[in-house]
PDB file of C-alpha atoms in Angstrom:
ATOM      1  CA  UNK A 363     106.789 -55.469  -9.611  1.00 43.00           C
ATOM      2  CA  UNK A 364     104.889 -57.696  -6.845  1.00 49.00           C
ATOM      3  CA  UNK A 365     103.971 -53.568  -4.534  1.00 52.00           C
ATOM      4  CA  UNK A 366     103.068 -52.595  -8.782  1.00 52.00           C
ATOM      5  CA  UNK A 367     100.502 -54.989  -8.846  1.00 48.00           C
ATOM      6  CA  UNK A 368      99.174 -54.998  -5.215  1.00 52.00           C
ATOM      7  CA  UNK A 369      98.420 -51.192  -6.324  1.00 52.00           C
ATOM      8  CA  UNK A 370      96.625 -51.949  -9.095  1.00 50.00           C
ATOM      9  CA  UNK A 371      94.271 -54.317  -7.125  1.00 53.00           C
ATOM     10  CA  UNK A 372      93.942 -52.247  -4.228  1.00 51.00           C
ATOM     11  CA  UNK A 373      93.107 -49.197  -7.094  1.00 50.00           C
ATOM     12  CA  UNK A 374      90.844 -51.589  -8.731  1.00 54.00           C
ATOM     13  CA  UNK A 375      88.440 -52.580  -6.135  1.00 53.00           C
ATOM     14  CA  UNK A 376      87.851 -48.815  -3.891  1.00 56.00           C
ATOM     15  CA  UNK A 377      87.113 -48.176  -7.665  1.00 55.00           C
ATOM     16  CA  UNK A 378      84.545 -50.956  -7.498  1.00 54.00           C
ATOM     17  CA  UNK A 379      83.363 -50.655  -3.922  1.00 53.00           C
ATOM     18  CA  UNK A 380      82.732 -46.645  -4.759  1.00 54.00           C
ATOM     19  CA  UNK A 381      79.541 -48.632  -6.992  1.00 54.00           C
ATOM     20  CA  UNK A 382      78.643 -50.855  -4.857  1.00 59.00           C
ATOM     21  CA  UNK A 383      75.862 -51.920  -1.491  1.00 61.00           C
ATOM     22  CA  UNK A 384      74.102 -53.518   0.328  1.00 66.00           C
ATOM     23  CA  UNK A 385      75.641 -57.385   1.272  1.00 66.00           C
ATOM     24  CA  UNK A 386      78.004 -56.778  -2.137  1.00 65.00           C
ATOM     25  CA  UNK A 387      79.400 -53.664  -0.337  1.00 60.00           C
ATOM     26  CA  UNK A 388      79.977 -55.780   2.730  1.00 66.00           C
ATOM     27  CA  UNK A 389      81.384 -58.395   1.215  1.00 67.00           C
ATOM     28  CA  UNK A 390      84.632 -55.977  -0.767  1.00 57.00           C
ATOM     29  CA  UNK A 391      85.114 -55.306   3.250  1.00 61.00           C
ATOM     30  CA  UNK A 392      86.112 -58.522   3.468  1.00 62.00           C
ATOM     31  CA  UNK A 393      87.723 -59.363   0.696  1.00 57.00           C
ATOM     32  CA  UNK A 394      89.930 -55.847   1.682  1.00 56.00           C
ATOM     33  CA  UNK A 395      90.724 -57.507   4.591  1.00 58.00           C
ATOM     34  CA  UNK A 396      92.032 -60.833   2.884  1.00 59.00           C
ATOM     35  CA  UNK A 397      94.814 -58.760   0.655  1.00 54.00           C
ATOM     36  CA  UNK A 398      95.590 -57.396   4.346  1.00 55.00           C
ATOM     37  CA  UNK A 399      95.722 -60.206   5.952  1.00 55.00           C
ATOM     38  CA  UNK A 400      98.039 -62.274   2.763  1.00 57.00           C
ATOM     39  CA  UNK A 401     100.196 -59.119   2.276  1.00 66.00           C
ATOM     40  CA  UNK A 402     102.436 -59.877   5.908  1.00 81.00           C
ATOM     41  CA  UNK A 403     105.028 -61.723   5.428  1.00 89.00           C
ATOM     42  CA  UNK A 404     106.752 -63.681   8.335  1.00 92.00           C
ATOM     43  CA  UNK A 405     110.050 -61.112   7.785  1.00 92.00           C
ATOM     44  CA  UNK A 406     107.667 -58.571   7.634  1.00 91.00           C
ATOM     45  CA  UNK A 407     106.322 -59.948  11.415  1.00 93.00           C
ATOM     46  CA  UNK A 408     109.393 -60.923  12.466  1.00 95.00           C
ATOM     47  CA  UNK A 409     110.518 -57.428  11.943  1.00 94.00           C
ATOM     48  CA  UNK A 410     107.829 -56.043  14.235  1.00 93.00           C
ATOM     49  CA  UNK A 411     108.451 -57.862  16.681  1.00 94.00           C
ATOM     50  CA  UNK A 412     112.010 -56.818  16.440  1.00 95.00           C
ATOM     51  CA  UNK A 413     111.488 -53.736  16.525  1.00 94.00           C
ATOM     52  CA  UNK A 414     108.905 -53.307  19.467  1.00 93.00           C
ATOM     53  CA  UNK A 415     111.745 -54.985  21.818  1.00 95.00           C
ATOM     54  CA  UNK A 416     110.878 -58.489  21.411  1.00 95.00           C
ATOM     55  CA  UNK A 417     113.802 -61.119  20.349  1.00 96.00           C
ATOM     56  CA  UNK A 418     113.601 -63.483  17.264  1.00 97.00           C
ATOM     57  CA  UNK A 419     116.506 -65.709  16.137  1.00 97.00           C
ATOM     58  CA  UNK A 420     117.468 -66.256  12.900  1.00 96.00           C
ATOM     59  CA  UNK A 421     115.579 -68.610  10.409  1.00 93.00           C
ATOM     60  CA  UNK A 422     112.175 -68.414  12.069  1.00 96.00           C
ATOM     61  CA  UNK A 423     109.316 -69.094   9.909  1.00 95.00           C
ATOM     62  CA  UNK A 424     105.331 -68.281  11.143  1.00 96.00           C
ATOM     63  CA  UNK A 425     103.919 -69.871   8.465  1.00 94.00           C
ATOM     64  CA  UNK A 426     100.430 -67.449   8.733  1.00 93.00           C
ATOM     65  CA  UNK A 427     101.474 -64.551  10.392  1.00 92.00           C
ATOM     66  CA  UNK A 428      97.931 -63.170  10.019  1.00 89.00           C
ATOM     67  CA  UNK A 429      96.254 -65.504  12.489  1.00 92.00           C
ATOM     68  CA  UNK A 430      99.088 -65.385  14.397  1.00 94.00           C
ATOM     69  CA  UNK A 431      97.924 -64.242  18.258  1.00 95.00           C
ATOM     70  CA  UNK A 432     101.670 -62.479  19.378  1.00 95.00           C
ATOM     71  CA  UNK A 433     101.774 -61.201  22.720  1.00 95.00           C
ATOM     72  CA  UNK A 434     101.865 -57.392  21.110  1.00 93.00           C
ATOM     73  CA  UNK A 435     101.729 -56.292  25.056  1.00 92.00           C
ATOM     74  CA  UNK A 436     104.800 -56.820  26.007  1.00 94.00           C
ATOM     75  CA  UNK A 437     107.212 -58.356  23.168  1.00 94.00           C
ATOM     76  CA  UNK A 438     110.310 -57.588  24.911  1.00 95.00           C
ATOM     77  CA  UNK A 439     108.963 -59.989  27.325  1.00 96.00           C
ATOM     78  CA  UNK A 440     109.158 -62.848  24.663  1.00 97.00           C
ATOM     79  CA  UNK A 441     112.295 -64.915  23.226  1.00 97.00           C
ATOM     80  CA  UNK A 442     112.540 -67.078  20.389  1.00 98.00           C
ATOM     81  CA  UNK A 443     115.607 -69.417  19.401  1.00 97.00           C
ATOM     82  CA  UNK A 444     117.245 -69.749  15.886  1.00 97.00           C
ATOM     83  CA  UNK A 445     115.358 -72.648  13.979  1.00 95.00           C
ATOM     84  CA  UNK A 446     111.739 -72.242  14.952  1.00 97.00           C
ATOM     85  CA  UNK A 447     108.531 -72.739  12.758  1.00 96.00           C
ATOM     86  CA  UNK A 448     104.883 -71.603  13.632  1.00 97.00           C
ATOM     87  CA  UNK A 449     102.225 -72.619  12.134  1.00 96.00           C
ATOM     88  CA  UNK A 450      99.028 -71.085  11.452  1.00 96.00           C
ATOM     89  CA  UNK A 451      96.644 -69.970  14.596  1.00 96.00           C
ATOM     90  CA  UNK A 452      99.357 -70.154  17.161  1.00 97.00           C
ATOM     91  CA  UNK A 453      98.959 -68.021  20.620  1.00 97.00           C
ATOM     92  CA  UNK A 454     102.951 -66.570  22.278  1.00 97.00           C
ATOM     93  CA  UNK A 455     101.635 -64.953  25.396  1.00 97.00           C
ATOM     94  CA  UNK A 456     103.625 -63.100  28.178  1.00 96.00           C
ATOM     95  CA  UNK A 457     100.648 -61.727  30.556  1.00 94.00           C
ATOM     96  CA  UNK A 458      96.802 -63.145  30.949  1.00 90.00           C
ATOM     97  CA  UNK A 459      92.881 -61.289  31.115  1.00 87.00           C
ATOM     98  CA  UNK A 460      91.734 -63.339  33.516  1.00 87.00           C
ATOM     99  CA  UNK A 461      92.427 -60.571  36.263  1.00 83.00           C
ATOM    100  CA  UNK A 462      89.678 -58.493  34.452  1.00 87.00           C
ATOM    101  CA  UNK A 463      86.656 -60.588  35.918  1.00 90.00           C
ATOM    102  CA  UNK A 464      88.215 -59.474  39.246  1.00 89.00           C
ATOM    103  CA  UNK A 465      87.956 -56.091  38.588  1.00 88.00           C
ATOM    104  CA  UNK A 466      84.273 -56.582  37.680  1.00 89.00           C
ATOM    105  CA  UNK A 467      83.829 -58.530  41.134  1.00 92.00           C
ATOM    106  CA  UNK A 468      85.751 -57.171  43.538  1.00 92.00           C
ATOM    107  CA  UNK A 469      86.946 -53.299  41.705  1.00 90.00           C
ATOM    108  CA  UNK A 470      90.300 -55.086  41.376  1.00 88.00           C
ATOM    109  CA  UNK A 471      93.248 -55.016  38.314  1.00 84.00           C
ATOM    110  CA  UNK A 472      96.532 -57.523  39.666  1.00 87.00           C
ATOM    111  CA  UNK A 473      97.839 -58.461  36.590  1.00 85.00           C
ATOM    112  CA  UNK A 474      99.672 -61.541  36.211  1.00 90.00           C
ATOM    113  CA  UNK A 475     102.905 -61.496  34.304  1.00 92.00           C
ATOM    114  CA  UNK A 476     105.788 -63.739  33.206  1.00 95.00           C
ATOM    115  CA  UNK A 477     108.829 -63.697  30.194  1.00 96.00           C
ATOM    116  CA  UNK A 478     108.249 -66.494  27.625  1.00 98.00           C
ATOM    117  CA  UNK A 479     111.324 -68.150  26.595  1.00 98.00           C
ATOM    118  CA  UNK A 480     111.253 -70.658  23.331  1.00 98.00           C
ATOM    119  CA  UNK A 481     114.864 -72.342  22.816  1.00 98.00           C
ATOM    120  CA  UNK A 482     116.128 -73.330  19.150  1.00 98.00           C
ATOM    121  CA  UNK A 483     115.312 -75.484  16.407  1.00 97.00           C
ATOM    122  CA  UNK A 484     111.210 -75.611  18.130  1.00 98.00           C
ATOM    123  CA  UNK A 485     108.241 -76.406  15.605  1.00 98.00           C
ATOM    124  CA  UNK A 486     104.537 -75.678  16.881  1.00 98.00           C
ATOM    125  CA  UNK A 487     101.823 -77.126  15.771  1.00 97.00           C
ATOM    126  CA  UNK A 488      98.649 -75.001  14.291  1.00 97.00           C
ATOM    127  CA  UNK A 489      96.609 -73.672  17.124  1.00 97.00           C
ATOM    128  CA  UNK A 490      99.493 -74.450  19.479  1.00 98.00           C
ATOM    129  CA  UNK A 491      99.177 -71.918  23.284  1.00 98.00           C
ATOM    130  CA  UNK A 492     102.131 -71.050  25.246  1.00 98.00           C
ATOM    131  CA  UNK A 493     101.007 -69.596  27.851  1.00 97.00           C
ATOM    132  CA  UNK A 494     102.781 -66.801  30.085  1.00 97.00           C
ATOM    133  CA  UNK A 495     105.939 -68.498  31.720  1.00 97.00           C
ATOM    134  CA  UNK A 496     106.405 -71.110  29.560  1.00 98.00           C
ATOM    135  CA  UNK A 497     110.565 -72.387  29.071  1.00 98.00           C
ATOM    136  CA  UNK A 498     110.466 -74.424  26.261  1.00 98.00           C
ATOM    137  CA  UNK A 499     114.031 -75.933  25.911  1.00 98.00           C
ATOM    138  CA  UNK A 500     115.991 -77.359  22.681  1.00 98.00           C
ATOM    139  CA  UNK A 501     115.102 -79.556  19.864  1.00 98.00           C
ATOM    140  CA  UNK A 502     111.331 -79.543  20.925  1.00 98.00           C
ATOM    141  CA  UNK A 503     108.039 -80.927  18.931  1.00 98.00           C
ATOM    142  CA  UNK A 504     104.552 -79.425  20.081  1.00 98.00           C
ATOM    143  CA  UNK A 505     101.591 -80.916  18.912  1.00 97.00           C
ATOM    144  CA  UNK A 506      98.381 -78.839  17.550  1.00 97.00           C
ATOM    145  CA  UNK A 507      96.001 -77.576  19.422  1.00 97.00           C
ATOM    146  CA  UNK A 508      98.468 -78.109  22.817  1.00 98.00           C
ATOM    147  CA  UNK A 509      97.691 -75.200  25.746  1.00 98.00           C
ATOM    148  CA  UNK A 510     101.702 -75.288  26.849  1.00 98.00           C
ATOM    149  CA  UNK A 511     102.903 -73.730  30.475  1.00 97.00           C
ATOM    150  CA  UNK A 512     105.480 -74.332  33.235  1.00 97.00           C
ATOM    151  CA  UNK A 513     108.901 -75.890  31.823  1.00 97.00           C
ATOM    152  CA  UNK A 514     109.388 -77.670  28.885  1.00 98.00           C
ATOM    153  CA  UNK A 515     112.813 -79.746  28.503  1.00 98.00           C
ATOM    154  CA  UNK A 516     114.791 -80.855  25.535  1.00 98.00           C
ATOM    155  CA  UNK A 517     114.690 -83.190  23.288  1.00 98.00           C
ATOM    156  CA  UNK A 518     110.865 -84.032  23.833  1.00 98.00           C
ATOM    157  CA  UNK A 519     107.741 -83.926  22.031  1.00 98.00           C
ATOM    158  CA  UNK A 520     104.585 -82.438  23.853  1.00 98.00           C
ATOM    159  CA  UNK A 521     100.525 -82.695  23.466  1.00 97.00           C
ATOM    160  CA  UNK A 522      97.484 -82.408  24.345  1.00 97.00           C
ATOM    161  CA  UNK A 523      95.099 -79.826  27.085  1.00 96.00           C
ATOM    162  CA  UNK A 524      96.825 -79.057  28.655  1.00 96.00           C
ATOM    163  CA  UNK A 525      99.926 -80.499  27.337  1.00 97.00           C
ATOM    164  CA  UNK A 526     101.955 -84.145  28.727  1.00 97.00           C
ATOM    165  CA  UNK A 527     105.077 -84.791  27.136  1.00 98.00           C
ATOM    166  CA  UNK A 528     104.309 -87.848  24.728  1.00 97.00           C
ATOM    167  CA  UNK A 529     108.029 -89.448  24.134  1.00 97.00           C
ATOM    168  CA  UNK A 530     111.393 -88.361  23.488  1.00 98.00           C
ATOM    169  CA  UNK A 531     113.066 -87.091  20.544  1.00 97.00           C
ATOM    170  CA  UNK A 532     114.234 -90.182  19.934  1.00 97.00           C
ATOM    171  CA  UNK A 533     111.661 -92.101  20.111  1.00 97.00           C
ATOM    172  CA  UNK A 534     109.387 -89.393  17.792  1.00 96.00           C
ATOM    173  CA  UNK A 535     112.273 -90.378  15.512  1.00 94.00           C
ATOM    174  CA  UNK A 536     112.072 -94.123  15.467  1.00 94.00           C
ATOM    175  CA  UNK A 537     108.485 -93.419  14.639  1.00 94.00           C
ATOM    176  CA  UNK A 538     108.994 -91.400  12.163  1.00 92.00           C
ATOM    177  CA  UNK A 539     111.839 -93.662   9.850  1.00 90.00           C
ATOM    178  CA  UNK A 540     108.875 -97.136  10.762  1.00 92.00           C
ATOM    179  CA  UNK A 541     106.563 -95.284   9.000  1.00 94.00           C
ATOM    180  CA  UNK A 542     108.612 -93.441   6.158  1.00 93.00           C
ATOM    181  CA  UNK A 543     108.670 -95.783   3.291  1.00 94.00           C
ATOM    182  CA  UNK A 544     105.435 -96.745   4.284  1.00 95.00           C
ATOM    183  CA  UNK A 545     104.205 -93.364   3.910  1.00 96.00           C
ATOM    184  CA  UNK A 546     106.387 -92.898   0.576  1.00 95.00           C
ATOM    185  CA  UNK A 547     103.990 -96.016  -0.990  1.00 96.00           C
ATOM    186  CA  UNK A 548     100.848 -94.108   0.380  1.00 96.00           C
ATOM    187  CA  UNK A 549     101.702 -90.835  -1.563  1.00 96.00           C
ATOM    188  CA  UNK A 550     103.045 -92.603  -4.358  1.00 95.00           C
ATOM    189  CA  UNK A 551      99.671 -94.692  -4.503  1.00 95.00           C
ATOM    190  CA  UNK A 552      97.487 -91.396  -3.927  1.00 95.00           C
ATOM    191  CA  UNK A 553      98.659 -89.330  -7.244  1.00 94.00           C
ATOM    192  CA  UNK A 554      98.172 -93.006  -9.389  1.00 94.00           C
ATOM    193  CA  UNK A 555      94.377 -92.969  -7.866  1.00 93.00           C
ATOM    194  CA  UNK A 556      94.525 -89.216  -8.432  1.00 93.00           C
ATOM    195  CA  UNK A 557      95.742 -88.467 -11.796  1.00 93.00           C
ATOM    196  CA  UNK A 558      95.954 -92.436 -13.723  1.00 92.00           C
ATOM    197  CA  UNK A 559      99.392 -92.187 -13.864  1.00 93.00           C
ATOM    198  CA  UNK A 560     103.009 -92.340 -12.097  1.00 93.00           C
ATOM    199  CA  UNK A 561     104.241 -89.990  -9.241  1.00 93.00           C
ATOM    200  CA  UNK A 562     106.898 -87.847 -10.669  1.00 91.00           C
ATOM    201  CA  UNK A 563     110.571 -87.352  -8.532  1.00 88.00           C
ATOM    202  CA  UNK A 564     109.420 -83.945  -7.840  1.00 85.00           C
ATOM    203  CA  UNK A 565     106.278 -84.844  -6.567  1.00 91.00           C
ATOM    204  CA  UNK A 566     107.929 -87.593  -4.264  1.00 89.00           C
ATOM    205  CA  UNK A 567     109.399 -84.936  -2.497  1.00 84.00           C
ATOM    206  CA  UNK A 568     111.007 -85.730   0.725  1.00 84.00           C
ATOM    207  CA  UNK A 569     110.429 -89.391  -0.151  1.00 90.00           C
ATOM    208  CA  UNK A 570     113.207 -89.529  -3.049  1.00 86.00           C
ATOM    209  CA  UNK A 571     115.573 -89.911  -0.723  1.00 87.00           C
ATOM    210  CA  UNK A 572     114.290 -94.446  -0.945  1.00 91.00           C
ATOM    211  CA  UNK A 573     114.514 -94.687  -4.699  1.00 91.00           C
ATOM    212  CA  UNK A 574     116.855 -91.875  -6.443  1.00 86.00           C
ATOM    213  CA  UNK A 575     120.400 -92.428  -7.372  1.00 86.00           C
ATOM    214  CA  UNK A 576     122.629 -90.970  -5.435  1.00 83.00           C
ATOM    215  CA  UNK A 577     124.132 -89.176  -8.375  1.00 83.00           C
ATOM    216  CA  UNK A 578     125.025 -84.902  -8.586  1.00 82.00           C
ATOM    217  CA  UNK A 579     122.520 -84.547 -11.538  1.00 79.00           C
ATOM    218  CA  UNK A 580     119.879 -85.819  -9.245  1.00 76.00           C
ATOM    219  CA  UNK A 581     121.489 -83.788  -5.711  1.00 76.00           C
ATOM    220  CA  UNK A 582     121.131 -81.073  -7.316  1.00 77.00           C
ATOM    221  CA  UNK A 583     117.660 -81.118  -8.442  1.00 74.00           C
ATOM    222  CA  UNK A 584     116.589 -81.853  -5.249  1.00 74.00           C
ATOM    223  CA  UNK A 585     118.478 -78.963  -4.162  1.00 73.00           C
ATOM    224  CA  UNK A 586     117.115 -76.680  -6.650  1.00 73.00           C
ATOM    225  CA  UNK A 587     113.074 -77.833  -5.764  1.00 66.00           C
ATOM    226  CA  UNK A 588     114.104 -77.193  -1.566  1.00 62.00           C
ATOM    227  CA  UNK A 589     116.452 -74.383  -1.892  1.00 60.00           C
ATOM    228  CA  UNK A 590     113.828 -72.811   0.489  1.00 59.00           C
ATOM    229  CA  UNK A 591     114.281 -75.347   3.181  1.00 57.00           C
ATOM    230  CA  UNK A 592     117.259 -75.241   5.360  1.00 56.00           C
ATOM    231  CA  UNK A 593     119.239 -78.585   5.731  1.00 55.00           C
ATOM    232  CA  UNK A 594     116.739 -80.565   3.311  1.00 60.00           C
ATOM    233  CA  UNK A 595     118.834 -81.168   0.527  1.00 60.00           C
ATOM    234  CA  UNK A 596     121.607 -82.835   2.078  1.00 70.00           C
ATOM    235  CA  UNK A 597     119.679 -84.527   4.909  1.00 74.00           C
ATOM    236  CA  UNK A 598     117.339 -86.563   2.814  1.00 74.00           C
ATOM    237  CA  UNK A 599     120.049 -88.309   0.826  1.00 77.00           C
ATOM    238  CA  UNK A 600     121.066 -89.656   4.354  1.00 82.00           C
ATOM    239  CA  UNK A 601     117.964 -92.018   4.692  1.00 83.00           C
ATOM    240  CA  UNK A 602     118.915 -95.379   3.046  1.00 88.00           C
ATOM    241  CA  UNK A 603     118.590 -95.833  -0.328  1.00 90.00           C
ATOM    242  CA  UNK A 604     115.974 -99.232  -0.441  1.00 93.00           C
ATOM    243  CA  UNK A 605     115.269 -98.991  -4.670  1.00 95.00           C
ATOM    244  CA  UNK A 606     117.876 -98.430  -7.901  1.00 93.00           C
ATOM    245  CA  UNK A 607     115.317 -95.415  -8.734  1.00 92.00           C
ATOM    246  CA  UNK A 608     111.249 -94.766  -8.795  1.00 93.00           C
ATOM    247  CA  UNK A 609     110.835 -96.979 -11.402  1.00 94.00           C
ATOM    248  CA  UNK A 610     112.050 -99.665  -8.675  1.00 95.00           C
ATOM    249  CA  UNK A 611     110.044 -98.350  -5.956  1.00 95.00           C
ATOM    250  CA  UNK A 612     106.948 -98.236  -7.765  1.00 95.00           C
ATOM    251  CA  UNK A 613     107.291-101.496  -9.409  1.00 94.00           C
ATOM    252  CA  UNK A 614     107.998-103.763  -6.357  1.00 95.00           C
ATOM    253  CA  UNK A 615     104.748-101.829  -4.425  1.00 94.00           C
ATOM    254  CA  UNK A 616     102.324-103.037  -7.106  1.00 92.00           C
ATOM    255  CA  UNK A 617     101.587 -99.254  -7.648  1.00 89.00           C
ATOM    256  CA  UNK A 618     100.798 -99.854 -11.534  1.00 72.00           C
ATOM    257  CA  UNK A 619     100.555 -97.334 -14.292  1.00 60.00           C
TER     258      UNK A 619
END
């Protein structure tokens, strides 16, 4: 059905394109490009890398493949492990093109090449650049906009340009746990301020563990909401339940409705 609708959309746009001109035709071309970009799924992108000899593990997600700059000159020189999330506008390289300047000045082309490896359970933030020769260990978070090179140890968090270690994964966990309840309150207040009503369990998303009763009904409900997220439906209940239910959470945090 999705493919049929996609084809119908293309046919309709082609008909409009045939009768358009000037600025309108340019806008039509832009629309075509955007449609084709959205057409690329994470699975499509992963399969393309594998077809070209690249190594990609299981449960690897490219959030926006159309904006990912992957070194398809040497895809077989990049290895990605399991459970890796790559957000939009990330660049992953196994070579550089800076030698083009040497070519103009000296008439030589000494290209540099180094294999790049990304471990298991990795998060790479938006706009980050993984330079050639980088080796990222397991359980690593790379911040947005970071420029990463060299060896990145397991269980660490990196950010900046050039990227530097800002904390260990254990320290990062403690920071997030300390802010978890505060974040839940801020989200509930934001929903109330915007829509003038109390939030729902589904809108509270990952914060549900703070106040949802530990019944099979709620566990099944949350699992349905997050069936696409590996491990999330089970692990959210590991958080200490501090409130009887959502009503109790809202009342004790003085979120009126």
